[in-house]
Every structure is written in C-alpha cells, then in structure tokens.
Short mmCIF file of C-alpha atoms in Angstrom, two decimals:
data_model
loop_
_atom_site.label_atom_id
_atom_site.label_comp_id
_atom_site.label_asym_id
_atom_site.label_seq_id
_atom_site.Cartn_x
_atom_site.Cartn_y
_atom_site.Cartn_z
CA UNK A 1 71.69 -179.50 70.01
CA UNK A 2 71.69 -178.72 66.33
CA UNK A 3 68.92 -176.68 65.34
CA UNK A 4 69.85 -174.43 61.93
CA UNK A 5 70.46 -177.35 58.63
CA UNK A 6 73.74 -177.74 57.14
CA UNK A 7 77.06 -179.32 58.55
CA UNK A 8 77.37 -178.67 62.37
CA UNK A 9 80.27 -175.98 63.49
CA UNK A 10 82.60 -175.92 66.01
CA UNK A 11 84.99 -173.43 67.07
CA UNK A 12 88.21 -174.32 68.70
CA UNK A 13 90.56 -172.06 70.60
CA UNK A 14 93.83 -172.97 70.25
CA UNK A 15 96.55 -174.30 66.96
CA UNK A 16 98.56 -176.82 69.36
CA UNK A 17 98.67 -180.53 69.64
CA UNK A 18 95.12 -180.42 71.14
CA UNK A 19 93.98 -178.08 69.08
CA UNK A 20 94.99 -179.76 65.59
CA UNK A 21 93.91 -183.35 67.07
CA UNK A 22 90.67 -181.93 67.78
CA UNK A 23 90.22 -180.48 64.50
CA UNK A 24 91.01 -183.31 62.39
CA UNK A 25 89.08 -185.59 64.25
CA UNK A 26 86.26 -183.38 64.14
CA UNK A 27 86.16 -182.21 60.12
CA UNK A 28 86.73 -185.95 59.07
CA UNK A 29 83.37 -186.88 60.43
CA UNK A 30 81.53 -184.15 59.12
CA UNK A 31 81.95 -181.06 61.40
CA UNK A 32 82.73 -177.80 59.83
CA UNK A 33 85.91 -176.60 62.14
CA UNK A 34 86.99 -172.87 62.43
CA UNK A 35 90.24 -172.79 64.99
CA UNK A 36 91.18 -169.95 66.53
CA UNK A 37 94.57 -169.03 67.06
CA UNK A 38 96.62 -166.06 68.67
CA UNK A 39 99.75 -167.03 66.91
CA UNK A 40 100.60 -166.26 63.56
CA UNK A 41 101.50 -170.02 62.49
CA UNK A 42 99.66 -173.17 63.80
CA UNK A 43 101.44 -175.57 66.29
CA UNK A 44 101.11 -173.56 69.83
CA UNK A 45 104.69 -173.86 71.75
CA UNK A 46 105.33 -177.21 71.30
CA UNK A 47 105.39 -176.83 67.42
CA UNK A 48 106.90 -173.40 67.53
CA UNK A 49 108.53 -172.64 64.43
CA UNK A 50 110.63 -170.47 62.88
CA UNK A 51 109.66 -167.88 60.14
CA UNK A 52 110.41 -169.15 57.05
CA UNK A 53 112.22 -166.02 56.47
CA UNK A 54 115.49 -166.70 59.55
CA UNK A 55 116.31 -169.63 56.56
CA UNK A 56 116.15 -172.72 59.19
CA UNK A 57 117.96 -175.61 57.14
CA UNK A 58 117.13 -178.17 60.34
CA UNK A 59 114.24 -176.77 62.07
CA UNK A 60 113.59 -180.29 63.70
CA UNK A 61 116.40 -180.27 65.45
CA UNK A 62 114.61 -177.58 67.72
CA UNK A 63 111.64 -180.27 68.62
CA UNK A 64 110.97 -183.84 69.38
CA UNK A 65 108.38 -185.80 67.81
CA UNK A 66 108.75 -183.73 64.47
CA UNK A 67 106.98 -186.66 62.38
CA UNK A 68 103.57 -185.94 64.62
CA UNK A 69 104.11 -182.42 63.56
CA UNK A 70 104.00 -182.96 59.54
CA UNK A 71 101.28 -185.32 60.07
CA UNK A 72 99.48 -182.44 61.99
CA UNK A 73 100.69 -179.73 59.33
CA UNK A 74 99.76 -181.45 56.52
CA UNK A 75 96.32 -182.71 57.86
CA UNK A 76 95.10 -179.29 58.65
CA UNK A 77 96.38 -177.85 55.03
CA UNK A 78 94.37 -180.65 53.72
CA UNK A 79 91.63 -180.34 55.54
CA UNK A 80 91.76 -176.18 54.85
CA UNK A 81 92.12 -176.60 51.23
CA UNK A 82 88.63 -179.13 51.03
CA UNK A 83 86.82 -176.15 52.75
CA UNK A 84 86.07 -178.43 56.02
CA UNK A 85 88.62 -176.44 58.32
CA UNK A 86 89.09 -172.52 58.74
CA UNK A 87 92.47 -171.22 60.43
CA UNK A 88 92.19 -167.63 61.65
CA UNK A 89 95.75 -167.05 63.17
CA UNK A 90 96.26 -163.81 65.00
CA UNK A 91 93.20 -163.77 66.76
CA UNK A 92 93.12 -163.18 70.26
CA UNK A 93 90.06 -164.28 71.94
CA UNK A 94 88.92 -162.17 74.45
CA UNK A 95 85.54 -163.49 75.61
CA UNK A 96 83.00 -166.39 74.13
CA UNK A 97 79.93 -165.83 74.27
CA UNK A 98 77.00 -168.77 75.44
CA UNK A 99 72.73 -168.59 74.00
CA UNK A 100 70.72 -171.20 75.06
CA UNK A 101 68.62 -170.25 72.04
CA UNK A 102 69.17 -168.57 68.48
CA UNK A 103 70.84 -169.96 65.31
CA UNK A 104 74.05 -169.78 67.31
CA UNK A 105 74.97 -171.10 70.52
CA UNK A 106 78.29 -169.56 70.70
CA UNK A 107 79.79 -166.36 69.71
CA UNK A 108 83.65 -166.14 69.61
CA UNK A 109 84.85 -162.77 70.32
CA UNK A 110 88.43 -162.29 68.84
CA UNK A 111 90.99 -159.13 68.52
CA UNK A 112 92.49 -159.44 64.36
CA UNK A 113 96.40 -158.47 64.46
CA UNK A 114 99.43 -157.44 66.50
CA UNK A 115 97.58 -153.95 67.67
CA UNK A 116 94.17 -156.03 68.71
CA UNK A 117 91.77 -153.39 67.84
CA UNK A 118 89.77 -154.89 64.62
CA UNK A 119 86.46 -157.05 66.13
CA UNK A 120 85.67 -160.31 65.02
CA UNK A 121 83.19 -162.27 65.74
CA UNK A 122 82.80 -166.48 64.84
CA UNK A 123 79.83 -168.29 65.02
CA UNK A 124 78.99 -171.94 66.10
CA UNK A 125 76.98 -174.81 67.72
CA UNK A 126 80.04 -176.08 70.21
CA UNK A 127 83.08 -174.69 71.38
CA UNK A 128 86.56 -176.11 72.10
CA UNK A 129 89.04 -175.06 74.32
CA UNK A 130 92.47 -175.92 73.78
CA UNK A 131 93.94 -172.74 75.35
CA UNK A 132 97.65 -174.65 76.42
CA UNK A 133 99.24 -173.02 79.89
CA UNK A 134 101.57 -170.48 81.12
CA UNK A 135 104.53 -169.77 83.26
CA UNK A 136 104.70 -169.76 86.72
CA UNK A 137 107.38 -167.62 87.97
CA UNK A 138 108.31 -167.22 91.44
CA UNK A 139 110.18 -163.97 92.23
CA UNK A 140 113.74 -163.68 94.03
CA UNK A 141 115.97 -160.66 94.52
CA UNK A 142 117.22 -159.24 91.15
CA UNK A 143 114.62 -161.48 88.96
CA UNK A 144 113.84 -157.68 87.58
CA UNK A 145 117.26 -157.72 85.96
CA UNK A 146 117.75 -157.95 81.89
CA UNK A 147 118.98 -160.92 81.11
CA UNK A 148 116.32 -162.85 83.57
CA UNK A 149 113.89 -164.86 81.31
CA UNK A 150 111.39 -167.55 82.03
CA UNK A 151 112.84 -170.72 80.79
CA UNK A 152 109.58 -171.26 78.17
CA UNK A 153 110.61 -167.43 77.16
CA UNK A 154 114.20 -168.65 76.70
CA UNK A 155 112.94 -171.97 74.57
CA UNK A 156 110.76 -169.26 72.73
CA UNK A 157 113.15 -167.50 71.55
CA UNK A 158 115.28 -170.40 70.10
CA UNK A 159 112.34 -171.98 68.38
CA UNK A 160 110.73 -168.85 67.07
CA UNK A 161 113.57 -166.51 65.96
CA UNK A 162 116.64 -169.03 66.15
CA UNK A 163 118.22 -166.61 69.08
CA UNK A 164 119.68 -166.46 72.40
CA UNK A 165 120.27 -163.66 74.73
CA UNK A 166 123.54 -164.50 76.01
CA UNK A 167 126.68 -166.53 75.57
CA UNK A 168 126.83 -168.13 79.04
CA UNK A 169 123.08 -169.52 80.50
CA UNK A 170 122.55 -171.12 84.00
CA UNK A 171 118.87 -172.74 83.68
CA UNK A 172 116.87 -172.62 86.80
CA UNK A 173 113.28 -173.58 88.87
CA UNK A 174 111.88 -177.30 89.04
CA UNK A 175 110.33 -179.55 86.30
CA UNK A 176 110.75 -181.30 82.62
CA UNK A 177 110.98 -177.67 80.93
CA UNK A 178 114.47 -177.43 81.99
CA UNK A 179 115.45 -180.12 80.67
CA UNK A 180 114.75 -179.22 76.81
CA UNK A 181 115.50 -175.35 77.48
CA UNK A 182 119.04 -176.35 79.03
CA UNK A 183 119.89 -179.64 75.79
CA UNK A 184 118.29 -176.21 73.25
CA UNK A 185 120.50 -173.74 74.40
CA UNK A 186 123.37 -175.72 74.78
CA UNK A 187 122.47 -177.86 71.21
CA UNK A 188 122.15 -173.36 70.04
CA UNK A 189 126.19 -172.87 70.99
CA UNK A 190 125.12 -171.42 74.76
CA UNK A 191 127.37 -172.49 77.72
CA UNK A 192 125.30 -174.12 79.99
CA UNK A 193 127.01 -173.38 83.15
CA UNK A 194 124.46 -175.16 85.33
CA UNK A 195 121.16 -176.78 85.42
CA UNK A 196 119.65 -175.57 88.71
CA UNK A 197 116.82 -178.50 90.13
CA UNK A 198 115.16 -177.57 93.03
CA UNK A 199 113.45 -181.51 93.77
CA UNK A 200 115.58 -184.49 94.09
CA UNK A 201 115.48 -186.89 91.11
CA UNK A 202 115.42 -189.78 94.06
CA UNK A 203 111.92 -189.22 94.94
CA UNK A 204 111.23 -190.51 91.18
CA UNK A 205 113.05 -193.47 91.92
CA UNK A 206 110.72 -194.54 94.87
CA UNK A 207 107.47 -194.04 92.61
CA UNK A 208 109.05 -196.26 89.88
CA UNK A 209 106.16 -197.82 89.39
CA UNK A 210 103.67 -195.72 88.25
CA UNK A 211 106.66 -194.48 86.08
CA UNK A 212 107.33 -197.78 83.77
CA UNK A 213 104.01 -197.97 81.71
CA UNK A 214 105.35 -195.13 79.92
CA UNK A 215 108.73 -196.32 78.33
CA UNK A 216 108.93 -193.57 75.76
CA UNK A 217 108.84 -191.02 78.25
CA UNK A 218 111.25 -192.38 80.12
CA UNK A 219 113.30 -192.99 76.93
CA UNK A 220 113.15 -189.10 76.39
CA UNK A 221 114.46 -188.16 79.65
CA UNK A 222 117.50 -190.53 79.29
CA UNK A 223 118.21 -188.94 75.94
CA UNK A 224 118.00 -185.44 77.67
CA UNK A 225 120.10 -186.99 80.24
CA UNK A 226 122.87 -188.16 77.84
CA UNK A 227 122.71 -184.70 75.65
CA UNK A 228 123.13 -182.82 78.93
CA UNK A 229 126.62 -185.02 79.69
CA UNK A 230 127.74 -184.75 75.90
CA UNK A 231 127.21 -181.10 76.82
CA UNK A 232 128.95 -181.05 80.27
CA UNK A 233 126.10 -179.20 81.22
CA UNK A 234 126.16 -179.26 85.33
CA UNK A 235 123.61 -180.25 87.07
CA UNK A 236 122.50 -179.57 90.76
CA UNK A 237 119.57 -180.95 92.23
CA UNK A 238 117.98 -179.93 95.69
CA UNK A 239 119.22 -176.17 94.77
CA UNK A 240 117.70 -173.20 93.88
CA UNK A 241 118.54 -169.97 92.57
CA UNK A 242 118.80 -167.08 96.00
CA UNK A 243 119.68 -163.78 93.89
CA UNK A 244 120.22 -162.49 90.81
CA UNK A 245 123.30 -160.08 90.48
CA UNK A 246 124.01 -156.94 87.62
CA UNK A 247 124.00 -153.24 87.50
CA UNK A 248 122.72 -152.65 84.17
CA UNK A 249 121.82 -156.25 83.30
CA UNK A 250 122.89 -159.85 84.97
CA UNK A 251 126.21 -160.31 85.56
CA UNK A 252 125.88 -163.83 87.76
CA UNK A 253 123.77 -165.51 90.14
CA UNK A 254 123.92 -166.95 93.44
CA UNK A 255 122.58 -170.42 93.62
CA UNK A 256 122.46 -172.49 97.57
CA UNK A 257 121.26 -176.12 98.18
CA UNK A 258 118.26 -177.13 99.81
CA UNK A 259 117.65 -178.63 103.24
CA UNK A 260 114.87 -181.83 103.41
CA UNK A 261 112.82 -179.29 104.05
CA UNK A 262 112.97 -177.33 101.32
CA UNK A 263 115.10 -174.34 103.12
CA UNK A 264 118.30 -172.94 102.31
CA UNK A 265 121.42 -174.06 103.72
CA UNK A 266 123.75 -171.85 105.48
CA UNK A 267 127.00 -171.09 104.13
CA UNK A 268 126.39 -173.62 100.66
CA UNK A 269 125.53 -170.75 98.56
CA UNK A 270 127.88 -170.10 95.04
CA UNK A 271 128.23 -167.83 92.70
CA UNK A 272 128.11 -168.71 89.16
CA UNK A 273 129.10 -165.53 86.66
CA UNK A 274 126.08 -165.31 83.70
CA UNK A 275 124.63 -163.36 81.40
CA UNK A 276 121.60 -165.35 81.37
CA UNK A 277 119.12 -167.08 83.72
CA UNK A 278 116.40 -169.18 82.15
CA UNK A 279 114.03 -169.49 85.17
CA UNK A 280 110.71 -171.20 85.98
CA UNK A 281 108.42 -173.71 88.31
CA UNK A 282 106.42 -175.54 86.31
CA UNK A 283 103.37 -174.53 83.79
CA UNK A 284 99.68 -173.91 84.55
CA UNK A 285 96.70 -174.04 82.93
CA UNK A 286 95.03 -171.05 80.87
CA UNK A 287 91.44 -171.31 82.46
CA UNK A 288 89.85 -167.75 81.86
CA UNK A 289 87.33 -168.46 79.10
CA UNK A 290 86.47 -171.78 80.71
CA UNK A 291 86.00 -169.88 84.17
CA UNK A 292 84.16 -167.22 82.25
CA UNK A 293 81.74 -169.56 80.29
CA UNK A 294 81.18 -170.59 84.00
CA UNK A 295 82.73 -174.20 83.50
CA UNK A 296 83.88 -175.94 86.91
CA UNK A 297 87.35 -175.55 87.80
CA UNK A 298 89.62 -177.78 89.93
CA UNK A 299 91.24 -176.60 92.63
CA UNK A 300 93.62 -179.06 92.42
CA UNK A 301 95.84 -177.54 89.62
CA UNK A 302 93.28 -175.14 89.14
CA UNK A 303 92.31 -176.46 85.96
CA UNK A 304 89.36 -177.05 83.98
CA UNK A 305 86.87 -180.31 85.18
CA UNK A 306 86.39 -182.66 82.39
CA UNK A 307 84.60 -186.00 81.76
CA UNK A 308 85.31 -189.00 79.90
CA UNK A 309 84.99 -187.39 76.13
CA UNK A 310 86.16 -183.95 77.83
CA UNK A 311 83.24 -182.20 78.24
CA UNK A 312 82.90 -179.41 80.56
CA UNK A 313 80.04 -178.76 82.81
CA UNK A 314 78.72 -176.31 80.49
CA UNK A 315 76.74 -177.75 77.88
CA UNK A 316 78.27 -176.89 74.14
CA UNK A 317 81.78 -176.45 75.88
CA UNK A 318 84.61 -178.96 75.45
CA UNK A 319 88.22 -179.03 76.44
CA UNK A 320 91.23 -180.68 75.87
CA UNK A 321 95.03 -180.31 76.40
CA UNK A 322 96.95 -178.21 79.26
CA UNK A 323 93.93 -176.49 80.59
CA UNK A 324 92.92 -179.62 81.70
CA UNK A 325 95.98 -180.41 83.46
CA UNK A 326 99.66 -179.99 82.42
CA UNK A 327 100.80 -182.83 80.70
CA UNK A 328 103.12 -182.43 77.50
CA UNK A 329 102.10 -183.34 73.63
CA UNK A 330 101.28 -186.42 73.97
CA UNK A 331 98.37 -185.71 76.54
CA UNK A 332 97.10 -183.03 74.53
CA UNK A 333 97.17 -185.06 71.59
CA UNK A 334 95.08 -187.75 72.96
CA UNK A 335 92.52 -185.61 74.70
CA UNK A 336 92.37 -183.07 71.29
CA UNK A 337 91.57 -186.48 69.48
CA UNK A 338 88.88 -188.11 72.12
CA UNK A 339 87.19 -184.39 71.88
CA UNK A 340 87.39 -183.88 68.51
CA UNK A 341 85.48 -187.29 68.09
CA UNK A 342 82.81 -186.72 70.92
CA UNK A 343 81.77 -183.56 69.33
CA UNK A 344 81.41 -184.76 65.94
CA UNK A 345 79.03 -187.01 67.86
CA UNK A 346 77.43 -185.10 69.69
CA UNK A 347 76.82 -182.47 67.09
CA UNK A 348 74.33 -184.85 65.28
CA UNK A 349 72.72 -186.12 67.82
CA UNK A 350 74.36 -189.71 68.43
CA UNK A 351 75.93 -190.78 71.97
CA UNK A 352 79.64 -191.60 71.23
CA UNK A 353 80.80 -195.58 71.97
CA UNK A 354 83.73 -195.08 74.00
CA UNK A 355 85.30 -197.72 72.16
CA UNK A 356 85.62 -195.25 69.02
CA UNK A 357 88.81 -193.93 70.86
CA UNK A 358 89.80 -196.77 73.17
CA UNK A 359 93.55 -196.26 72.23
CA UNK A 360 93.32 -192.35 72.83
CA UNK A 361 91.56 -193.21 76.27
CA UNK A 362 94.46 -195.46 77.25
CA UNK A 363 97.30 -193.19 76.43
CA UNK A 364 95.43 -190.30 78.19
CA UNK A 365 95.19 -192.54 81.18
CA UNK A 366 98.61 -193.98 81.25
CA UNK A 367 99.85 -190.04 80.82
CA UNK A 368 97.90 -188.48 83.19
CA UNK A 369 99.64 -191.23 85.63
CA UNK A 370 102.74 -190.29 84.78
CA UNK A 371 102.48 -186.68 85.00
CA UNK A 372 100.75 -186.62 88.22
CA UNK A 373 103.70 -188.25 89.67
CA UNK A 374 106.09 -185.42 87.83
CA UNK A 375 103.73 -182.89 89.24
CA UNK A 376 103.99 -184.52 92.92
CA UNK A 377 107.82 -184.39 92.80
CA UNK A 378 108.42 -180.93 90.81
CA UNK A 379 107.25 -178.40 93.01
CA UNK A 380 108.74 -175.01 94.46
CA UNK A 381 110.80 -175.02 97.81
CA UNK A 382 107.77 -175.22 100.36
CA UNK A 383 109.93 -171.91 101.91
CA UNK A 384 111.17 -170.31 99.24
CA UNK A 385 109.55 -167.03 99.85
CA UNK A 386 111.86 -166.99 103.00
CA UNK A 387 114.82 -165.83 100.12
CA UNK A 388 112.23 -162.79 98.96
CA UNK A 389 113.22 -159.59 100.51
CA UNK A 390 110.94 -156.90 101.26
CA UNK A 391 112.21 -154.36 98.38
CA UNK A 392 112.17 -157.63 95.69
CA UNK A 393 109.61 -156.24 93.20
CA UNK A 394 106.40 -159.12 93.38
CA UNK A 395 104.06 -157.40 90.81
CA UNK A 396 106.27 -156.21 87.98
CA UNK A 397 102.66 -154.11 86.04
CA UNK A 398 102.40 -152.41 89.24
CA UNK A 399 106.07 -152.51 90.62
CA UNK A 400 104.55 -153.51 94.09
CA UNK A 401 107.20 -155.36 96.54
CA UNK A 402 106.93 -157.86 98.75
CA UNK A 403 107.40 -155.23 101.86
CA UNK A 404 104.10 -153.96 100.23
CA UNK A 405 102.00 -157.13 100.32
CA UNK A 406 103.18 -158.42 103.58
CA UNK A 407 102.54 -154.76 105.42
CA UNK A 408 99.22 -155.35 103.93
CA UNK A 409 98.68 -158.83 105.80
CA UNK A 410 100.67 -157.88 109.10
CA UNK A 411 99.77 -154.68 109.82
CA UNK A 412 96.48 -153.50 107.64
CA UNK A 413 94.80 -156.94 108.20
CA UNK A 414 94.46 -158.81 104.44
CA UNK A 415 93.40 -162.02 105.01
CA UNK A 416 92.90 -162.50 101.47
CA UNK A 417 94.25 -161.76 97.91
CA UNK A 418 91.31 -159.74 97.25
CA UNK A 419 92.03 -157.44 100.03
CA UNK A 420 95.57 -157.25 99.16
CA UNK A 421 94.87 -156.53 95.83
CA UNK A 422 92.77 -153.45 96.93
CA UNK A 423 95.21 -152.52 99.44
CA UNK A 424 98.28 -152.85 97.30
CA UNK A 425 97.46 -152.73 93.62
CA UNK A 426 99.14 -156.31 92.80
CA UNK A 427 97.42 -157.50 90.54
CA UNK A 428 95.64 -154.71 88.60
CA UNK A 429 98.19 -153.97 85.71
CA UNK A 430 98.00 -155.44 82.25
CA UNK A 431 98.12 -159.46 83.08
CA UNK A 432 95.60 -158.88 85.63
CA UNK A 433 97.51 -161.10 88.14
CA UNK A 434 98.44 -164.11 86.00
CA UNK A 435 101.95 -163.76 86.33
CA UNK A 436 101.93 -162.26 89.88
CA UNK A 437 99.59 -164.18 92.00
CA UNK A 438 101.29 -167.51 92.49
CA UNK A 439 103.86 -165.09 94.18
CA UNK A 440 101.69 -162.67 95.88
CA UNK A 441 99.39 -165.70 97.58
CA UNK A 442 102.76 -166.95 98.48
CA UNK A 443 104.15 -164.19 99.84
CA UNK A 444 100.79 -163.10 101.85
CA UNK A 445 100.12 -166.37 102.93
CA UNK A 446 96.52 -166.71 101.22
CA UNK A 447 94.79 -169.39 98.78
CA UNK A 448 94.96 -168.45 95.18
CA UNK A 449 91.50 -168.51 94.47
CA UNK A 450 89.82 -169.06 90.94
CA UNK A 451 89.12 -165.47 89.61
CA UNK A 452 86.59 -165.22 87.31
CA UNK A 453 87.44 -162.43 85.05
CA UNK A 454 84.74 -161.55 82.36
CA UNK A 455 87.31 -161.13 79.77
CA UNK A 456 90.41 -162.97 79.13
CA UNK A 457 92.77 -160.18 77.80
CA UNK A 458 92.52 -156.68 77.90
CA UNK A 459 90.17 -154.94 75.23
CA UNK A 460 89.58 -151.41 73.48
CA UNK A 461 86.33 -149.78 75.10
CA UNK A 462 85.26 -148.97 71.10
CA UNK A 463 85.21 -152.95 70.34
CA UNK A 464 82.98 -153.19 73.70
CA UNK A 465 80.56 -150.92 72.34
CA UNK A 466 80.19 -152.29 68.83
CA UNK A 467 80.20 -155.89 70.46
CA UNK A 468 76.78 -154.67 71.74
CA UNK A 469 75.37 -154.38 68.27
CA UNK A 470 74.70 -156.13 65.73
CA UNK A 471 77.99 -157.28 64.46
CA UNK A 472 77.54 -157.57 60.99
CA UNK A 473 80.77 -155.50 59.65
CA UNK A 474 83.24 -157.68 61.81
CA UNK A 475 81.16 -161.38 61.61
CA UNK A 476 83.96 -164.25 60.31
CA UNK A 477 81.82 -168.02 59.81
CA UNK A 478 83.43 -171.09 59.16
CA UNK A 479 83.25 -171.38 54.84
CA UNK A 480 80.23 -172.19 53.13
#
C-alpha cells in the first residue's frame, strides 16, 4: 500500500476509547498517527472531562474505569511529546477524501474551531474511524419543552461543566445510559424522582447465560443498582414517559405502564412534578464518513461492516468502536487496539497473526455477546408512536409535526422517507435528519434507509471552493 519512504501515516477520527487504543497501538509499532478530534480535550464522552478551569477536586467520581483513562492520557502525551502522535482537537471532519493513486491515499477534510470556517486538510496512507454514536430520541407531546434533555445531554453536562439544569430529575427511555445519568445526577445533589424503564429487567434473567462470561459487567450494574437504592431513586420498569407538561418550561410529566405488548395501559398513568426529564432510547452509530467513503453498512444497527482486524470494505479504511455497533468502553477499547495493530501491519506490508491480539479478540467477542443481548431487550415500545399526537413537533430544524408526516403517507401517498422528506421538509434542517428520522420512519411507517450524504456536517460554500484547489495554505501532516 505504501508507496512514498518514511514512516507510514494514519489518520484517525475520533479521541475516545477507540480512538486512543488505536493510536497507541499503532505509533508503538512504527506508524506516524495524526487523530482527529471535534472536541477540545481527548477522551470522547466516555472520558468527558471537566475544564480544568470549574476546579474539579474529584473528577473521577464522574466516570468508571478512571485508571484506563490515565493510562490512555498519559500514553497519548507520551506518545505526542516523542513526535510519533499528532492531536488536532477542534476539528470537525466534514468529508475524507479516497485516491487510488498519488503520494496520498487519503485526504482528511476538517473545519479548525468553534465557528468551523478555517480549512484543513491531513494527509495519509490509511484512515481510522472511531467516530462513537449518537442519541436516539423518540418524540412525545411536550418533548419541545425547556427543561427536556437527552439523557447523554444531561450526563454531558455533569461531566463537562459540573452542572445540572434542575433540582428535581425523572430519567427516562430504555437502556444502560440511564443507569449512570440517573446514580450522576443523583451522586450531583439532583432528586431523582424516578427512573423510567420502558423493557422489563426479567427478560435479562431468561438470557442469563449469554450474560455470565462477563462478570465485571454484571458487577457494574449491581453497583448502579445499589447506588440507585442508597439514593432512593425509584424505579419503574415496563413504563414510559406519555407527555411532558410546562408553560414556559417543564413543570412535570406524565409517565403510564406498559402492556406485554408494549402499549399503554388505561387509567395507570401518574404524574410526577419535575423540572427536568433526562430522556433517551438507546445510542447509534455515527456512520456518515464510512457511508460516504462508500464502506458497507449493516442494516442491522445500521452500522459499519467490519472483519476480523476491523477493516472495512474499502481498502485503506478501518474502524473501530460504536460505529461498529454500540457497545460501551470496553468494546471500543478492544476493537481501537486490534485496529490499531492491523494497520501498523498492514502499513508495511506484513499480514497480521491474529494471535498478536488474541486477548483483544476475546474480550471483543465476549462483549459483543453481551451487548447484543442488552440491545435485544432495550428497545422502544413497539407502539409508542400511538402516544404522538398530530400537533407533537417530529422535526424540531424544520418544526414539522407528526399531523404533517402522516397526511403525507395517508393522504398524498409517501411510501417512503424520501418522499416524505420532499413532501414535508423533515429532515432538511441543520442535522440533516439524524436526530429526526428514527421518529419520522416511525411515525410514517417506512424503513430508515442508509443515506449516503456526501458530507458529514454542514460546510461554508468558500471552504468548498478552495477544497477544489490546491490546498497548500490550509495542509496540516502528521510531524516530521
């Protein structure tokens, strides 16, 4: 693959546990690293941390596994300071670029800085993607109201700046988030009123098995279990969250339980006064470079298709972490690590021995176990959009409602989110239906198809134009 002399490069994108793994395994075999990062520090969401300027005396008491962090921390600084690793935080990668000839066979395309309008362009051989997941948010009446935050918003918020946005907090959706957003804010001084589980913690218990090879997972959830208790933190399973209510911001919401078929029971809804409502069902993966490099994605948890060492289908491309599938730190710390090591291989010509990561493989296979039960057992009501009323706002960019997208199936004839998009503008505002189309395939009754966007973020038409030169005022290479 290597075809210009001197040290191989690789660009990853992403500073979280995949990330990091990656590029540590990578620069200690002789790969010059350069990783690309949108946040200002390096750690992605899991290793949030505050600014050294809120004063933190026990920032580890916002995060588990803190020891993996300083290993992390310090190996990168180390591995900055020799000149084998280059950290370019605030970068916002908009589009990579693939040449199947020329001294480089990628070019990185990054926005510099909060406003996102200074070019920059990085150089390499291979390319990493460690681009961690998002949100998905389903809406419900009043979801629109202040106060209403995703529960990875809410857990943002505590790690980053060491706040809260209310005094009373019921926590809301299906999966593990909840559980460290509800222990955080009530650990932060928040009254947890309620922990709101749509799934039934019984259907873990009957797939047991495929449960025990991972005692330290396990381990974590009782101790979640046990600070929710020393909390009094409520919990209700097999409920879900029907409305939101406030005037100017939330004032409470009404939560019902859940039939066996995932419907609401009549006449078990309460009303639980709030000034906050950390919401959310589950993550998914961040797959628009991969899908715009052209690398195969899964339909199943639409996320990127990996082998063995985590190569993509696209030659050059690797990835590693929750674009691969959702599956915590530890997953992404393994599969950083096994790709870190199969590119240093690759990059010099040698086919990897499996063997080099054998304990990495077996970690990422008991863990990918694991969480595909959690990912069986933590889904949304299968009727939930039976609680979304027609003037509930669906796309918040476009403030289209849910009337909107269902006259657009039952009466103008959408048989697909394309068509809805067209006919109803969901979709077409700033997060170019990231946020809004789990709800609005929902809600119109349509597959969410894989939407291959040529650019992952929005970008100023004057970068476009110079990206069509030469480059040379806004180049960034790994060091020398």
């Amino acid at each position: 693959m290597r075809t210009e002399p001197g040290p191989p490069r690789l660009t990853i994108v992403g500073a979280g546990p995949a990330g990091l793994a990656a590029a540590l395994a990578a620069a200690r075999r002789g790969v010059r690293v350069t990783v690309v990062d949108a946040a200002r520090a390096a750690g992605g969401q899991f290793y949030r941390q505050p600014s050294a300027g809120l004063g933190a005396r026990r920032p580890q008491a916002l995060h588990h596994q803190w020891r993996t962090w300083r290993r992390l921390r310090d190996g990168l600084a180390h591995e900055v300071a020799a000149g084998r690793v280059t950290h370019l935080p605030d970068h916002h990668v908009w589009c990579v670029e693939r040449h199947l000839d020329g001294p480089a066979h990628f070019i990185v395309h990054a926005l510099l800085g909060p406003d996102r309008e200074k070019p920059v362009e990085v150089r390499a051989d291979a390319v990493l993607l460690a681009t961690g997941g998002y949100e998905k948010v389903l809406p419900f009446p009043g979801w629109t109201l202040p106060g209403v935050v995703t529960a990875g918003g809410a857990q943002a918020m505590l790690k980053g700046t060491l706040a809260v946005s209310g005094r009373t907090a019921v926590v809301a959706g299906t999966g593990p988030l909840l559980l460290p957003v509800a222990t955080g804010l009530a650990a932060a001084g928040v009254k947890v009123a309620a922990l709101v589980e749509s799934a039934h913690p019984g259907a873990l218990v009957r797939r047991a098995g495929a449960l025990t090879r991972r005692a330290d997972k396990l381990a974590e959830g009782a101790w979640y279990g046990a600070e929710l208790l020393r909390h009094r933190v409520r919990p209700l399973v097999r409920h879900t969250v029907v409305e939101a209510h406030g005037e100017d911001r939330l004032e409470a919401v009404t939560v019902a339980a859940l039939d066996a078929e995932g419907r609401v029971r009549a006449g078990t809804g309460r009303r639980i006064p709030c000034d906050t409502l950390a919401v959310g069902q589950g993550l998914l993966p961040h797959t628009d470079l991969a899908e715009a490099l052209g690398c195969r994605i899964e339909s199943t948890g639409a996320r990127v298709w990996v082998d063995e060492e985590q190569r993509t289908d696209v030659p050059g491309v690797w990835a590693a972490g929750e674009t691969t599938g959702v599956g915590g730190a530890a997953l992404s710390l393994a599969e950083g690590h096994i790709a870190g090591r199969s590119v240093a291989a690759r990059l010099r010509g040698r086919v990897p021995d499996p063997g080099e990561w054998a304990g990495a493989a077996k970690s990422r296979a008991e863990l990918r176990q694991f969480f595909g039960v959690l990912d069986a057992v933590y889904v949304p009501p299968a009727h939930w959009t039976e609680q979304v009323t027609d003037d509930t706002v669906v796309c918040r960019c476009e403030e289209v409602t849910a009337g909107a997208v269902r006259e657009a199936v039952g009466e103008l004839g959408a048989g697909n989110l394309r068509t809805v998009k067209l006919l109803t503008r969901a979709g077409m505002g700033w997060c170019q239906g990231r946020m809004c189309g789990p709800a609005v395939a929902g809600i119109a009754g349509c597959d969410q198809a894989v939407a291959r966007r040529p650019f992952a973020q929005p970008v100023p038409l004057g970068v476009l134009a110079r990206a069509g030169g030469t480059g040379e005022d806004s180049d960034t290479d790994a060091p020398p």
